[in-house]
PDB file of C-alpha atoms in Angstrom:
ATOM      1  CA  MET N  27     114.133 149.951  87.600  1.00  0.00           C
ATOM      2  CA  LYS N  28     110.894 150.414  89.581  1.00  0.00           C
ATOM      3  CA  ARG N  29     108.895 149.199  86.577  1.00  0.00           C
ATOM      4  CA  VAL N  30     110.960 145.967  86.346  1.00  0.00           C
ATOM      5  CA  THR N  31     110.458 145.284  90.073  1.00  0.00           C
ATOM      6  CA  PHE N  32     106.733 145.961  89.754  1.00  0.00           C
ATOM      7  CA  VAL N  33     106.388 143.616  86.749  1.00  0.00           C
ATOM      8  CA  ALA N  34     108.372 140.873  88.529  1.00  0.00           C
ATOM      9  CA  SER N  35     106.186 141.233  91.637  1.00  0.00           C
ATOM     10  CA  PHE N  36     103.030 141.183  89.527  1.00  0.00           C
ATOM     11  CA  VAL N  37     104.127 138.019  87.692  1.00  0.00           C
ATOM     12  CA  THR N  38     104.983 136.339  91.002  1.00  0.00           C
ATOM     13  CA  ILE N  39     101.561 137.182  92.453  1.00  0.00           C
ATOM     14  CA  LEU N  40      99.818 135.878  89.315  1.00  0.00           C
ATOM     15  CA  PHE N  41     101.823 132.654  89.529  1.00  0.00           C
ATOM     16  CA  LEU N  42     100.895 132.167  93.201  1.00  0.00           C
ATOM     17  CA  LEU N  43      97.213 132.796  92.444  1.00  0.00           C
ATOM     18  CA  ALA N  44      97.334 130.269  89.596  1.00  0.00           C
ATOM     19  CA  VAL N  45      98.860 127.658  91.931  1.00  0.00           C
ATOM     20  CA  LEU N  46      96.188 128.305  94.562  1.00  0.00           C
ATOM     21  CA  ILE N  47      93.443 127.891  91.966  1.00  0.00           C
ATOM     22  CA  VAL N  48      94.887 124.696  90.438  1.00  0.00           C
ATOM     23  CA  LEU N  49      95.882 123.054  93.750  1.00  0.00           C
ATOM     24  CA  PRO N  50      92.331 122.119  94.879  1.00  0.00           C
ATOM     25  CA  ALA N  51      91.574 120.656  91.441  1.00  0.00           C
ATOM     26  CA  ALA N  52      94.672 118.479  91.616  1.00  0.00           C
ATOM     27  CA  HIS N  53      93.481 116.998  94.916  1.00  0.00           C
ATOM     28  CA  ALA N  54      89.802 116.643  94.015  1.00  0.00           C
ATOM     29  CA  ASP N  55      90.055 112.845  93.884  1.00  0.00           C
ATOM     30  CA  GLN N  56      91.575 112.793  97.351  1.00  0.00           C
ATOM     31  CA  ASN N  57      88.532 114.592  98.780  1.00  0.00           C
ATOM     32  CA  ASN N  58      86.002 112.253  97.191  1.00  0.00           C
ATOM     33  CA  GLN N  59      88.448 109.316  97.107  1.00  0.00           C
ATOM     34  CA  GLU N  60      87.281 108.357  93.629  1.00  0.00           C
ATOM     35  CA  THR N  61      88.649 104.914  92.830  1.00  0.00           C
ATOM     36  CA  THR N  62      88.158 102.875  89.679  1.00  0.00           C
ATOM     37  CA  VAL N  63      88.531  99.145  90.217  1.00  0.00           C
ATOM     38  CA  THR N  64      88.077  96.086  88.011  1.00  0.00           C
ATOM     39  CA  PHE N  65      86.962  92.811  89.568  1.00  0.00           C
ATOM     40  CA  SER N  66      87.791  89.614  87.680  1.00  0.00           C
ATOM     41  CA  GLN N  67      84.988  87.725  89.437  1.00  0.00           C
ATOM     42  CA  PRO N  68      81.679  88.651  91.086  1.00  0.00           C
ATOM     43  CA  VAL N  69      81.929  90.363  94.494  1.00  0.00           C
ATOM     44  CA  GLN N  70      79.376  90.919  97.235  1.00  0.00           C
ATOM     45  CA  ILE N  71      78.513  94.390  98.485  1.00  0.00           C
ATOM     46  CA  PRO N  72      75.744  95.074 101.004  1.00  0.00           C
ATOM     47  CA  GLY N  73      72.435  94.274  99.322  1.00  0.00           C
ATOM     48  CA  ARG N  74      73.713  92.822  96.043  1.00  0.00           C
ATOM     49  CA  VAL N  75      76.382  91.042  94.055  1.00  0.00           C
ATOM     50  CA  LEU N  76      78.407  92.996  91.499  1.00  0.00           C
ATOM     51  CA  PRO N  77      79.216  90.949  88.391  1.00  0.00           C
ATOM     52  CA  ALA N  78      82.841  90.884  87.255  1.00  0.00           C
ATOM     53  CA  GLY N  79      83.635  94.240  85.672  1.00  0.00           C
ATOM     54  CA  THR N  80      84.842  97.788  86.274  1.00  0.00           C
ATOM     55  CA  TYR N  81      83.279 100.035  88.907  1.00  0.00           C
ATOM     56  CA  VAL N  82      83.893 103.468  90.414  1.00  0.00           C
ATOM     57  CA  PHE N  83      83.806 103.860  94.203  1.00  0.00           C
ATOM     58  CA  VAL N  84      83.391 107.472  95.317  1.00  0.00           C
ATOM     59  CA  LEU N  85      82.417 109.488  98.389  1.00  0.00           C
ATOM     60  CA  PRO N  86      79.720 112.188  98.171  1.00  0.00           C
ATOM     61  CA  ASP N  87      80.932 115.771  97.715  1.00  0.00           C
ATOM     62  CA  GLU N  88      79.519 116.809 101.100  1.00  0.00           C
ATOM     63  CA  ILE N  89      82.088 115.865 103.771  1.00  0.00           C
ATOM     64  CA  ASN N  90      79.305 115.224 106.316  1.00  0.00           C
ATOM     65  CA  ASP N  91      78.113 112.363 104.063  1.00  0.00           C
ATOM     66  CA  HIS N  92      81.472 110.538 103.948  1.00  0.00           C
ATOM     67  CA  PHE N  93      79.880 107.631 105.852  1.00  0.00           C
ATOM     68  CA  GLN N  94      78.395 106.718 102.464  1.00  0.00           C
ATOM     69  CA  VAL N  95      80.140 105.139  99.492  1.00  0.00           C
ATOM     70  CA  ARG N  96      78.586 105.373  96.065  1.00  0.00           C
ATOM     71  CA  VAL N  97      79.271 102.715  93.465  1.00  0.00           C
ATOM     72  CA  PHE N  98      78.915 103.644  89.791  1.00  0.00           C
ATOM     73  CA  ASN N  99      79.434 101.754  86.563  1.00  0.00           C
ATOM     74  CA  ALA N 100      82.758 102.330  84.755  1.00  0.00           C
ATOM     75  CA  ASP N 101      81.693 105.467  82.882  1.00  0.00           C
ATOM     76  CA  HIS N 102      79.759 107.079  85.757  1.00  0.00           C
ATOM     77  CA  THR N 103      76.445 106.923  83.875  1.00  0.00           C
ATOM     78  CA  MET N 104      74.621 104.691  86.358  1.00  0.00           C
ATOM     79  CA  LEU N 105      74.575 104.731  90.151  1.00  0.00           C
ATOM     80  CA  ILE N 106      74.562 101.080  91.194  1.00  0.00           C
ATOM     81  CA  ALA N 107      74.448 101.453  94.981  1.00  0.00           C
ATOM     82  CA  THR N 108      74.795 103.886  97.866  1.00  0.00           C
ATOM     83  CA  LEU N 109      76.308 101.996 100.778  1.00  0.00           C
ATOM     84  CA  LEU N 110      76.568 102.900 104.455  1.00  0.00           C
ATOM     85  CA  THR N 111      79.962 102.512 106.105  1.00  0.00           C
ATOM     86  CA  ALA N 112      81.648 102.854 109.463  1.00  0.00           C
ATOM     87  CA  SER N 113      85.179 104.097 110.027  1.00  0.00           C
ATOM     88  CA  ALA N 114      87.923 101.533 109.672  1.00  0.00           C
ATOM     89  CA  GLU N 115      91.514 102.071 110.774  1.00  0.00           C
ATOM     90  CA  ARG N 116      94.862 100.538 109.889  1.00  0.00           C
ATOM     91  CA  TYR N 117      98.390 101.113 111.149  1.00  0.00           C
ATOM     92  CA  ARG N 118     100.148 102.160 107.955  1.00  0.00           C
ATOM     93  CA  PRO N 119      98.976 103.749 104.731  1.00  0.00           C
ATOM     94  CA  THR N 120      99.942 102.281 101.371  1.00  0.00           C
ATOM     95  CA  GLU N 121     100.538 103.955  98.030  1.00  0.00           C
ATOM     96  CA  ASN N 122      97.685 101.980  96.450  1.00  0.00           C
ATOM     97  CA  THR N 123      94.020 101.286  97.080  1.00  0.00           C
ATOM     98  CA  VAL N 124      93.397  98.421  99.526  1.00  0.00           C
ATOM     99  CA  PHE N 125      90.258  96.269  99.704  1.00  0.00           C
ATOM    100  CA  GLY N 126      89.506  93.706 102.403  1.00  0.00           C
ATOM    101  CA  PHE N 127      87.505  90.682 101.201  1.00  0.00           C
ATOM    102  CA  ALA N 128      85.790  88.060 103.358  1.00  0.00           C
ATOM    103  CA  GLU N 129      86.274  84.601 101.893  1.00  0.00           C
ATOM    104  CA  ARG N 130      83.010  82.687 102.045  1.00  0.00           C
ATOM    105  CA  GLY N 131      83.668  79.451 100.184  1.00  0.00           C
ATOM    106  CA  SER N 132      83.452  78.586  96.525  1.00  0.00           C
ATOM    107  CA  SER N 133      79.648  78.738  96.310  1.00  0.00           C
ATOM    108  CA  GLN N 134      79.425  82.440  97.252  1.00  0.00           C
ATOM    109  CA  PRO N 135      81.326  85.474  95.989  1.00  0.00           C
ATOM    110  CA  GLU N 136      83.866  87.151  98.242  1.00  0.00           C
ATOM    111  CA  ALA N 137      82.363  90.075 100.141  1.00  0.00           C
ATOM    112  CA  ILE N 138      84.018  93.490 100.243  1.00  0.00           C
ATOM    113  CA  VAL N 139      84.352  94.390 103.920  1.00  0.00           C
ATOM    114  CA  THR N 140      86.772  97.345 103.853  1.00  0.00           C
ATOM    115  CA  TRP N 141      88.156  99.925 101.438  1.00  0.00           C
ATOM    116  CA  PHE N 142      91.148 102.208 102.034  1.00  0.00           C
ATOM    117  CA  TYR N 143      92.140 105.044  99.719  1.00  0.00           C
ATOM    118  CA  PRO N 144      95.884 105.372  98.919  1.00  0.00           C
ATOM    119  CA  GLY N 145      97.867 107.219 101.585  1.00  0.00           C
ATOM    120  CA  GLU N 146      95.101 106.963 104.203  1.00  0.00           C
ATOM    121  CA  THR N 147      95.034 105.129 107.528  1.00  0.00           C
ATOM    122  CA  SER N 148      91.282 105.764 107.896  1.00  0.00           C
ATOM    123  CA  GLY N 149      89.019 103.861 105.568  1.00  0.00           C
ATOM    124  CA  HIS N 150      85.524 102.504 105.158  1.00  0.00           C
ATOM    125  CA  GLU N 151      83.997  99.347 106.631  1.00  0.00           C
ATOM    126  CA  PHE N 152      80.880  98.325 104.726  1.00  0.00           C
ATOM    127  CA  LEU N 153      77.808  97.731 106.871  1.00  0.00           C
ATOM    128  CA  TYR N 154      75.951  94.523 106.059  1.00  0.00           C
ATOM    129  CA  PRO N 155      72.648  93.287 107.526  1.00  0.00           C
ATOM    130  CA  LYS N 156      73.104  91.780 110.997  1.00  0.00           C
ATOM    131  CA  GLN N 157      72.862  88.108 109.959  1.00  0.00           C
ATOM    132  CA  MET N 158      75.400  88.559 107.177  1.00  0.00           C
ATOM    133  CA  GLN N 159      77.663  90.624 109.463  1.00  0.00           C
ATOM    134  CA  GLN N 160      77.855  87.646 111.827  1.00  0.00           C
ATOM    135  CA  GLU N 161      78.717  85.347 108.924  1.00  0.00           C
ATOM    136  CA  LEU N 162      81.414  87.731 107.662  1.00  0.00           C
ATOM    137  CA  ALA N 163      82.866  88.138 111.162  1.00  0.00           C
ATOM    138  CA  SER N 164      83.771  84.445 111.178  1.00  0.00           C
ATOM    139  CA  ALA N 165      85.184  84.495 107.631  1.00  0.00           C
ATOM    140  CA  ARG N 166      88.868  84.901 106.862  1.00  0.00           C
ATOM    141  CA  VAL N 167      89.562  88.426 105.545  1.00  0.00           C
ATOM    142  CA  VAL N 168      92.024  88.733 102.683  1.00  0.00           C
ATOM    143  CA  THR N 169      93.639  92.092 101.994  1.00  0.00           C
ATOM    144  CA  VAL N 170      94.123  92.958  98.330  1.00  0.00           C
ATOM    145  CA  VAL N 171      96.323  95.877  97.317  1.00  0.00           C
ATOM    146  CA  ALA N 172      95.147  97.208  93.961  1.00  0.00           C
ATOM    147  CA  GLY N 173      97.659  98.570  91.473  1.00  0.00           C
ATOM    148  CA  LYS N 174      97.598 102.206  90.433  1.00  0.00           C
TER     149      LYS N 174
END
């Protein structure tokens, strides 16, 4: 009887250890907020225009560097930009990624101004050069909820 209790306790401990090891891996994307997004038209980011296509937005691994957003191509083989951001807040989280775009007329691409990871009320406001920031401040911001 003691042997059965010992084996059951041992199996339970192994199961708990396995859960503790797997749990951080399951939430790895939440820590770096990795998001893959496809734009159907060109979009402006600070310093450049991204052509229509698929991109990966991700935070650096170091939590102290989460004021940066890195933009990669679809397969993570090329770093396109490292962008500085400020904190942005919203009242309610959503289940999907949310981007805020400044509409700037038909002659210029929409500019990404904010990005919120699913389930978060804190997000990222992209920092543009001062002259462009003033232009974007007067533009109408459209919120786009991306599907999962």
